[in-house]
Amino acid sequence: MASHPSLALLVIDVQNDFCAGGALEVMDGDAVVTGINAIMGEFDVTILTQDWHPAGHSSFASTYEEKAPFETVSLSYGEQTLWPDHCVQGSHGADFHPDLATDKADMILRKGFRPGIDSYSAFYENDRKTSTGLDGYLRSRNVDTVVCTGLATDFCVYYSAMDAVRLGFQVEVIENLCRAIDLDGSLATARADMQAADVILR
């Protein structure tokens, strides 16, 4: 007999570098931790994602001469926003926020570890082709609905939610358990795109 469909919580990049004092601080990023911890028990499957970049990553502004954070560069897969060095493998900044209940996770998925390609989505690297393996894992756990939380609403949460829809999952984003970077209106664009794709924002 087939098991009942499962509900998955996707906790995206709640890491020190995206929280207060971090290299790529998301305003009020720390505020999502308590609420995320409080709902973990409501889900059949909990996945934490972790940005995990090698030093000198192609998405770091410092990798290029005369480039500053938040400028762009053209890479093999298209335009890439350049960021301050962040979530470098093994660094304090790459660690999860110390208050996040990581012991409740079924799976920790690391992304962005390929030197030449960035990864916003929990499902695909930024070339939109290289899979992280999350899709297969969720299907093996009989997941049909993915609920997204974490950092940042308009980048990694947004890309993850859109890919989840594209892969056939029902998708919700809990907006008060996310925070945004909001680079040049990116939050409004992300919200409109998600709504148009039938992502439930709640």
Short mmCIF file of C-alpha atoms in Angstrom, two decimals:
data_model
loop_
_atom_site.label_atom_id
_atom_site.label_comp_id
_atom_site.label_asym_id
_atom_site.label_seq_id
_atom_site.Cartn_x
_atom_site.Cartn_y
_atom_site.Cartn_z
CA MET A 1 0.00 0.00 0.00
CA ALA A 2 1.32 3.46 -0.90
CA SER A 3 2.25 5.62 2.06
CA HIS A 4 0.49 8.94 2.53
CA PRO A 5 2.02 12.02 0.89
CA SER A 6 4.54 13.77 3.10
CA LEU A 7 5.02 17.41 4.02
CA ALA A 8 8.57 18.76 3.90
CA LEU A 9 10.05 21.79 5.63
CA LEU A 10 12.92 23.38 3.71
CA VAL A 11 15.08 25.62 5.92
CA ILE A 12 17.31 27.61 3.61
CA ASP A 13 20.76 28.94 4.52
CA VAL A 14 20.18 30.03 8.14
CA GLN A 15 23.92 30.52 8.56
CA ASN A 16 26.08 32.96 10.51
CA ASP A 17 27.21 34.91 7.44
CA PHE A 18 23.58 35.76 6.60
CA CYS A 19 22.73 36.75 10.18
CA ALA A 20 23.73 39.69 12.40
CA GLY A 21 27.39 40.62 11.96
CA GLY A 22 27.86 38.20 9.07
CA ALA A 23 29.70 38.86 5.82
CA LEU A 24 26.44 39.05 3.86
CA GLU A 25 24.08 40.06 6.62
CA VAL A 26 20.38 39.88 5.79
CA MET A 27 18.54 42.52 7.79
CA ASP A 28 16.86 40.91 10.81
CA GLY A 29 17.96 37.47 9.61
CA ASP A 30 18.35 36.14 13.16
CA ALA A 31 14.65 36.73 13.78
CA VAL A 32 13.60 33.66 11.75
CA VAL A 33 15.35 31.10 13.97
CA THR A 34 12.90 30.81 16.89
CA GLY A 35 9.88 30.51 14.61
CA ILE A 36 11.52 27.90 12.40
CA ASN A 37 12.50 25.82 15.43
CA ALA A 38 8.92 26.03 16.71
CA ILE A 39 7.37 24.48 13.59
CA MET A 40 9.89 21.73 12.82
CA GLY A 41 7.82 19.13 14.65
CA GLU A 42 4.87 19.69 12.30
CA PHE A 43 6.62 18.17 9.28
CA ASP A 44 7.33 14.64 8.09
CA VAL A 45 10.67 15.66 6.59
CA THR A 46 12.99 18.54 7.53
CA ILE A 47 15.87 19.59 5.27
CA LEU A 48 18.44 22.27 6.07
CA THR A 49 20.46 23.79 3.24
CA GLN A 50 23.91 25.24 3.72
CA ASP A 51 25.81 27.53 1.35
CA TRP A 52 29.26 25.92 1.19
CA HIS A 53 31.71 27.82 -0.99
CA PRO A 54 35.40 27.08 -1.52
CA ALA A 55 37.74 30.05 -1.09
CA GLY A 56 38.09 32.05 -4.29
CA HIS A 57 34.62 31.08 -5.49
CA SER A 58 33.49 32.51 -8.83
CA SER A 59 30.61 34.38 -7.15
CA PHE A 60 32.96 36.34 -4.84
CA ALA A 61 33.75 39.91 -5.90
CA SER A 62 37.23 39.46 -4.40
CA THR A 63 38.01 36.85 -7.08
CA TYR A 64 38.08 39.59 -9.74
CA GLU A 65 40.22 42.68 -10.13
CA GLU A 66 38.29 45.94 -10.00
CA LYS A 67 34.95 44.31 -9.13
CA ALA A 68 32.89 45.26 -6.08
CA PRO A 69 30.19 43.31 -4.25
CA PHE A 70 26.76 43.52 -5.91
CA GLU A 71 28.22 44.22 -9.35
CA THR A 72 27.75 41.50 -11.95
CA VAL A 73 29.99 39.38 -14.10
CA SER A 74 29.23 37.18 -17.09
CA LEU A 75 29.99 33.52 -16.42
CA SER A 76 29.48 30.49 -18.67
CA TYR A 77 25.88 30.09 -17.50
CA GLY A 78 24.91 33.80 -17.66
CA GLU A 79 25.00 36.90 -15.50
CA GLN A 80 26.13 36.35 -11.94
CA THR A 81 25.75 38.82 -9.06
CA LEU A 82 29.02 39.15 -7.16
CA TRP A 83 28.92 38.88 -3.38
CA PRO A 84 31.25 39.54 -0.47
CA ASP A 85 33.18 36.39 0.48
CA HIS A 86 30.69 34.36 2.51
CA CYS A 87 29.96 30.85 3.78
CA VAL A 88 33.49 29.66 3.05
CA GLN A 89 33.80 25.94 3.74
CA GLY A 90 34.73 25.21 7.35
CA SER A 91 34.49 28.84 8.48
CA HIS A 92 32.43 30.22 11.34
CA GLY A 93 30.38 32.14 8.80
CA ALA A 94 29.36 28.93 7.06
CA ASP A 95 28.12 27.36 10.29
CA PHE A 96 24.40 27.29 11.00
CA HIS A 97 23.09 29.94 13.38
CA PRO A 98 23.94 28.53 16.84
CA ASP A 99 20.30 28.57 17.98
CA LEU A 100 18.95 26.67 14.97
CA ALA A 101 17.69 23.21 15.99
CA THR A 102 19.92 21.33 13.55
CA ASP A 103 19.44 18.06 15.47
CA LYS A 104 15.88 17.91 14.13
CA ALA A 105 17.01 17.79 10.48
CA ASP A 106 16.56 14.61 8.42
CA MET A 107 19.04 15.90 5.86
CA ILE A 108 21.60 18.68 5.51
CA LEU A 109 22.21 19.65 1.90
CA ARG A 110 25.30 21.64 0.96
CA LYS A 111 25.29 23.73 -2.21
CA GLY A 112 27.58 26.14 -4.04
CA PHE A 113 30.63 23.94 -3.47
CA ARG A 114 31.60 23.84 -7.17
CA PRO A 115 34.21 26.62 -7.64
CA GLY A 116 32.94 27.82 -11.01
CA ILE A 117 29.22 27.95 -10.38
CA ASP A 118 26.99 29.53 -7.76
CA SER A 119 23.89 27.90 -6.34
CA TYR A 120 20.90 29.85 -5.07
CA SER A 121 18.32 27.08 -5.39
CA ALA A 122 18.23 24.05 -3.12
CA PHE A 123 17.42 22.00 -6.24
CA TYR A 124 19.75 23.24 -8.99
CA GLU A 125 23.00 25.12 -9.34
CA ASN A 126 22.79 28.45 -11.18
CA ASP A 127 23.34 26.82 -14.56
CA ARG A 128 19.78 25.50 -14.01
CA LYS A 129 20.96 22.01 -15.04
CA THR A 130 23.24 20.63 -12.33
CA SER A 131 21.04 18.93 -9.75
CA THR A 132 21.76 18.97 -6.02
CA GLY A 133 19.91 15.66 -5.59
CA LEU A 134 17.17 17.17 -3.41
CA ASP A 135 14.41 16.37 -5.90
CA GLY A 136 15.22 12.65 -5.78
CA TYR A 137 15.48 12.65 -2.00
CA LEU A 138 12.07 14.29 -1.57
CA ARG A 139 10.46 11.84 -3.99
CA SER A 140 12.00 8.90 -2.13
CA ARG A 141 10.37 10.28 1.02
CA ASN A 142 7.01 10.59 -0.80
CA VAL A 143 6.90 14.36 -0.38
CA ASP A 144 4.26 16.26 -2.35
CA THR A 145 4.31 19.64 -0.55
CA VAL A 146 7.39 21.75 0.22
CA VAL A 147 7.22 24.62 2.72
CA CYS A 148 10.10 27.09 2.41
CA THR A 149 11.64 29.23 5.15
CA GLY A 150 15.00 30.92 5.66
CA LEU A 151 17.34 33.38 3.93
CA ALA A 152 16.97 35.21 1.74
CA THR A 153 13.40 35.57 0.46
CA ASP A 154 14.40 37.12 -2.86
CA PHE A 155 17.35 34.87 -3.68
CA CYS A 156 17.79 31.36 -2.31
CA VAL A 157 14.22 30.99 -1.00
CA TYR A 158 12.80 32.36 -4.25
CA TYR A 159 14.91 30.17 -6.54
CA SER A 160 14.18 27.09 -4.42
CA ALA A 161 10.43 27.74 -4.42
CA MET A 162 10.31 28.31 -8.18
CA ASP A 163 12.30 25.14 -8.88
CA ALA A 164 10.08 23.12 -6.54
CA VAL A 165 7.02 24.25 -8.50
CA ARG A 166 8.75 23.46 -11.78
CA LEU A 167 9.45 19.96 -10.47
CA GLY A 168 5.78 19.40 -9.65
CA PHE A 169 5.64 19.99 -5.91
CA GLN A 170 3.01 22.09 -4.16
CA VAL A 171 4.94 24.96 -2.62
CA GLU A 172 4.37 27.40 0.22
CA VAL A 173 6.63 30.15 1.54
CA ILE A 174 6.12 31.31 5.14
CA GLU A 175 7.04 34.95 4.69
CA ASN A 176 7.45 35.85 8.37
CA LEU A 177 10.04 33.04 8.65
CA CYS A 178 12.09 34.52 5.79
CA ARG A 179 13.99 37.77 5.39
CA ALA A 180 15.07 39.50 2.17
CA ILE A 181 18.17 41.24 0.82
CA ASP A 182 15.97 43.41 -1.44
CA LEU A 183 18.62 44.42 -3.96
CA ASP A 184 17.12 47.00 -6.38
CA GLY A 185 13.53 45.89 -5.82
CA SER A 186 14.33 42.18 -5.95
CA LEU A 187 11.83 41.34 -3.18
CA ALA A 188 8.80 42.73 -5.05
CA THR A 189 9.90 40.94 -8.23
CA ALA A 190 10.40 37.65 -6.39
CA ARG A 191 7.00 37.88 -4.68
CA ALA A 192 5.22 38.63 -7.96
CA ASP A 193 6.99 35.77 -9.74
CA MET A 194 6.17 33.31 -6.96
CA GLN A 195 2.51 34.32 -6.88
CA ALA A 196 2.30 33.99 -10.68
CA ALA A 197 3.73 30.46 -10.36
CA ASP A 198 1.06 29.51 -7.77
CA VAL A 199 3.43 29.48 -4.82
CA ILE A 200 1.33 30.11 -1.72
CA LEU A 201 2.75 33.01 0.29
CA ARG A 202 1.60 32.89 3.89
#
